């Protein structure tokens, strides 16, 4: 099984210049727990911001969510994999490094996202057959 078989091709993105409040509103609107942070230019890298990152920022910084921008707190560069990669390698990477989600790139452009939940769901479906 390949990453492209289980990844989520529709990825919700956010501008690096958005505020934490705007990112939270976008997460709520789309029902997601993370957003891929867009590149500032063609030489930049994608980033990722999650509920956990946002909560950690609010607690640690006691900051105003309207003054802190996404680029100040996102993880960047995001760890990425290729859609043609075997899922077993991705699962091993996620388990060994403690990642819950990875961005899928093709030619350095966003193609999708794969989460630990996607992998577990695929394994459970295989076990049922």
PDB file of C-alpha atoms in Angstrom:
ATOM      1  CA  UNK A   1       0.000   0.000   0.000  1.00  0.00           C
ATOM      2  CA  UNK A   2       1.280   3.438  -0.934  1.00  0.00           C
ATOM      3  CA  UNK A   3       0.836   6.804   0.779  1.00  0.00           C
ATOM      4  CA  UNK A   4      -1.284   8.054  -2.145  1.00  0.00           C
ATOM      5  CA  UNK A   5      -3.799   5.295  -1.369  1.00  0.00           C
ATOM      6  CA  UNK A   6      -4.529   6.561   2.137  1.00  0.00           C
ATOM      7  CA  UNK A   7      -3.529  10.249   2.210  1.00  0.00           C
ATOM      8  CA  UNK A   8      -6.030  13.072   2.431  1.00  0.00           C
ATOM      9  CA  UNK A   9      -5.635  15.076  -0.789  1.00  0.00           C
ATOM     10  CA  UNK A  10      -7.670  18.052   0.422  1.00  0.00           C
ATOM     11  CA  UNK A  11      -5.456  19.951   2.814  1.00  0.00           C
ATOM     12  CA  UNK A  12      -6.516  23.043   4.710  1.00  0.00           C
ATOM     13  CA  UNK A  13      -3.792  25.676   4.553  1.00  0.00           C
ATOM     14  CA  UNK A  14      -3.181  28.951   6.337  1.00  0.00           C
ATOM     15  CA  UNK A  15      -1.099  32.002   5.530  1.00  0.00           C
ATOM     16  CA  UNK A  16       2.062  32.341   7.619  1.00  0.00           C
ATOM     17  CA  UNK A  17       0.926  35.903   8.327  1.00  0.00           C
ATOM     18  CA  UNK A  18      -2.436  34.859   9.809  1.00  0.00           C
ATOM     19  CA  UNK A  19      -2.939  35.370  13.531  1.00  0.00           C
ATOM     20  CA  UNK A  20      -3.376  32.478  15.930  1.00  0.00           C
ATOM     21  CA  UNK A  21      -7.040  33.467  16.265  1.00  0.00           C
ATOM     22  CA  UNK A  22      -7.516  33.229  12.480  1.00  0.00           C
ATOM     23  CA  UNK A  23      -5.816  29.820  12.435  1.00  0.00           C
ATOM     24  CA  UNK A  24      -8.077  28.584  15.246  1.00  0.00           C
ATOM     25  CA  UNK A  25     -11.163  29.851  13.410  1.00  0.00           C
ATOM     26  CA  UNK A  26     -10.059  28.065  10.250  1.00  0.00           C
ATOM     27  CA  UNK A  27      -9.462  24.809  12.163  1.00  0.00           C
ATOM     28  CA  UNK A  28     -12.935  25.044  13.684  1.00  0.00           C
ATOM     29  CA  UNK A  29     -14.587  25.907  10.354  1.00  0.00           C
ATOM     30  CA  UNK A  30     -12.998  22.928   8.586  1.00  0.00           C
ATOM     31  CA  UNK A  31     -13.128  20.515  11.522  1.00  0.00           C
ATOM     32  CA  UNK A  32      -9.375  19.810  11.490  1.00  0.00           C
ATOM     33  CA  UNK A  33      -6.698  19.666  14.175  1.00  0.00           C
ATOM     34  CA  UNK A  34      -3.858  21.017  12.064  1.00  0.00           C
ATOM     35  CA  UNK A  35      -3.185  23.398   9.211  1.00  0.00           C
ATOM     36  CA  UNK A  36      -0.387  23.343   6.669  1.00  0.00           C
ATOM     37  CA  UNK A  37       1.339  26.719   6.679  1.00  0.00           C
ATOM     38  CA  UNK A  38       1.809  28.044   3.168  1.00  0.00           C
ATOM     39  CA  UNK A  39       5.233  28.953   1.799  1.00  0.00           C
ATOM     40  CA  UNK A  40       6.092  32.663   1.762  1.00  0.00           C
ATOM     41  CA  UNK A  41       7.770  32.243  -1.642  1.00  0.00           C
ATOM     42  CA  UNK A  42       9.034  29.480  -3.948  1.00  0.00           C
ATOM     43  CA  UNK A  43      12.245  29.061  -1.945  1.00  0.00           C
ATOM     44  CA  UNK A  44      10.464  28.714   1.382  1.00  0.00           C
ATOM     45  CA  UNK A  45       9.315  25.501   3.050  1.00  0.00           C
ATOM     46  CA  UNK A  46       5.867  24.437   4.200  1.00  0.00           C
ATOM     47  CA  UNK A  47       5.146  24.450   7.904  1.00  0.00           C
ATOM     48  CA  UNK A  48       2.468  22.975  10.138  1.00  0.00           C
ATOM     49  CA  UNK A  49       0.499  24.301  13.078  1.00  0.00           C
ATOM     50  CA  UNK A  50      -1.577  22.092  15.356  1.00  0.00           C
ATOM     51  CA  UNK A  51      -3.989  22.411  18.263  1.00  0.00           C
ATOM     52  CA  UNK A  52      -1.144  21.334  20.539  1.00  0.00           C
ATOM     53  CA  UNK A  53       1.164  24.049  19.205  1.00  0.00           C
ATOM     54  CA  UNK A  54      -1.519  26.665  19.678  1.00  0.00           C
ATOM     55  CA  UNK A  55      -2.338  25.538  23.216  1.00  0.00           C
ATOM     56  CA  UNK A  56       1.348  25.414  24.154  1.00  0.00           C
ATOM     57  CA  UNK A  57       1.812  28.931  22.772  1.00  0.00           C
ATOM     58  CA  UNK A  58      -1.159  30.362  24.642  1.00  0.00           C
ATOM     59  CA  UNK A  59      -0.060  28.801  27.943  1.00  0.00           C
ATOM     60  CA  UNK A  60       3.669  29.514  27.630  1.00  0.00           C
ATOM     61  CA  UNK A  61       3.501  32.971  26.164  1.00  0.00           C
ATOM     62  CA  UNK A  62       0.322  34.117  27.874  1.00  0.00           C
ATOM     63  CA  UNK A  63       0.073  35.864  24.558  1.00  0.00           C
ATOM     64  CA  UNK A  64      -2.692  37.652  22.806  1.00  0.00           C
ATOM     65  CA  UNK A  65      -3.884  35.341  20.020  1.00  0.00           C
ATOM     66  CA  UNK A  66      -4.476  38.401  17.889  1.00  0.00           C
ATOM     67  CA  UNK A  67      -0.839  39.543  18.108  1.00  0.00           C
ATOM     68  CA  UNK A  68       0.974  36.244  17.521  1.00  0.00           C
ATOM     69  CA  UNK A  69       1.320  35.164  13.901  1.00  0.00           C
ATOM     70  CA  UNK A  70       1.300  31.594  12.654  1.00  0.00           C
ATOM     71  CA  UNK A  71       4.889  31.855  11.368  1.00  0.00           C
ATOM     72  CA  UNK A  72       6.096  32.674  14.895  1.00  0.00           C
ATOM     73  CA  UNK A  73       4.989  29.327  16.315  1.00  0.00           C
ATOM     74  CA  UNK A  74       4.573  26.816  13.486  1.00  0.00           C
ATOM     75  CA  UNK A  75       6.899  23.857  12.978  1.00  0.00           C
ATOM     76  CA  UNK A  76       8.970  24.571   9.905  1.00  0.00           C
ATOM     77  CA  UNK A  77      10.140  22.968   7.743  1.00  0.00           C
ATOM     78  CA  UNK A  78       7.461  20.331   8.033  1.00  0.00           C
ATOM     79  CA  UNK A  79       8.533  16.708   7.714  1.00  0.00           C
ATOM     80  CA  UNK A  80       7.287  15.426   4.382  1.00  0.00           C
ATOM     81  CA  UNK A  81       7.009  12.176   2.447  1.00  0.00           C
ATOM     82  CA  UNK A  82       6.258  11.225  -1.137  1.00  0.00           C
ATOM     83  CA  UNK A  83       2.936   9.809  -2.320  1.00  0.00           C
ATOM     84  CA  UNK A  84       4.693   6.857  -3.984  1.00  0.00           C
ATOM     85  CA  UNK A  85       6.327   5.780  -0.710  1.00  0.00           C
ATOM     86  CA  UNK A  86       5.251   2.519   0.929  1.00  0.00           C
ATOM     87  CA  UNK A  87       3.054   3.151   3.974  1.00  0.00           C
ATOM     88  CA  UNK A  88       5.138   0.800   6.144  1.00  0.00           C
ATOM     89  CA  UNK A  89       8.110   3.193   5.890  1.00  0.00           C
ATOM     90  CA  UNK A  90       5.923   6.160   6.752  1.00  0.00           C
ATOM     91  CA  UNK A  91       4.395   4.310   9.709  1.00  0.00           C
ATOM     92  CA  UNK A  92       7.874   3.441  10.993  1.00  0.00           C
ATOM     93  CA  UNK A  93       8.976   7.079  10.669  1.00  0.00           C
ATOM     94  CA  UNK A  94       5.896   8.297  12.511  1.00  0.00           C
ATOM     95  CA  UNK A  95       6.255   5.792  15.349  1.00  0.00           C
ATOM     96  CA  UNK A  96      10.015   6.212  15.754  1.00  0.00           C
ATOM     97  CA  UNK A  97       9.943  10.006  15.674  1.00  0.00           C
ATOM     98  CA  UNK A  98       6.594  10.587  17.396  1.00  0.00           C
ATOM     99  CA  UNK A  99       4.923  12.314  14.431  1.00  0.00           C
ATOM    100  CA  UNK A 100       1.134  12.247  14.194  1.00  0.00           C
ATOM    101  CA  UNK A 101       0.921  13.761  10.724  1.00  0.00           C
ATOM    102  CA  UNK A 102       3.170  14.258   7.724  1.00  0.00           C
ATOM    103  CA  UNK A 103       2.759  16.414   4.656  1.00  0.00           C
ATOM    104  CA  UNK A 104       2.827  14.719   1.269  1.00  0.00           C
ATOM    105  CA  UNK A 105       4.780  16.605  -1.406  1.00  0.00           C
ATOM    106  CA  UNK A 106       5.306  16.121  -5.129  1.00  0.00           C
ATOM    107  CA  UNK A 107       8.008  18.253  -6.761  1.00  0.00           C
ATOM    108  CA  UNK A 108       8.134  20.346  -3.581  1.00  0.00           C
ATOM    109  CA  UNK A 109       4.438  21.209  -3.901  1.00  0.00           C
ATOM    110  CA  UNK A 110       1.666  20.209  -1.527  1.00  0.00           C
ATOM    111  CA  UNK A 111      -0.160  17.045  -2.576  1.00  0.00           C
ATOM    112  CA  UNK A 112      -1.837  15.912   0.638  1.00  0.00           C
ATOM    113  CA  UNK A 113      -1.442  14.995   4.279  1.00  0.00           C
ATOM    114  CA  UNK A 114      -1.228  11.609   5.964  1.00  0.00           C
ATOM    115  CA  UNK A 115      -2.029  11.086   9.625  1.00  0.00           C
ATOM    116  CA  UNK A 116      -1.483   8.251  12.058  1.00  0.00           C
ATOM    117  CA  UNK A 117      -5.260   7.822  12.018  1.00  0.00           C
ATOM    118  CA  UNK A 118      -5.200   7.298   8.222  1.00  0.00           C
ATOM    119  CA  UNK A 119      -2.651   4.520   8.644  1.00  0.00           C
ATOM    120  CA  UNK A 120      -4.484   2.808  11.505  1.00  0.00           C
ATOM    121  CA  UNK A 121      -7.789   2.995   9.609  1.00  0.00           C
ATOM    122  CA  UNK A 122      -6.188   1.400   6.527  1.00  0.00           C
ATOM    123  CA  UNK A 123      -4.663  -1.386   8.637  1.00  0.00           C
ATOM    124  CA  UNK A 124      -8.002  -2.094  10.330  1.00  0.00           C
ATOM    125  CA  UNK A 125      -9.770  -2.246   6.958  1.00  0.00           C
ATOM    126  CA  UNK A 126      -7.148  -4.710   5.679  1.00  0.00           C
ATOM    127  CA  UNK A 127      -7.574  -6.853   8.795  1.00  0.00           C
ATOM    128  CA  UNK A 128     -11.333  -7.068   8.245  1.00  0.00           C
ATOM    129  CA  UNK A 129     -10.911  -8.632   4.801  1.00  0.00           C
TER     130      UNK A 129
END
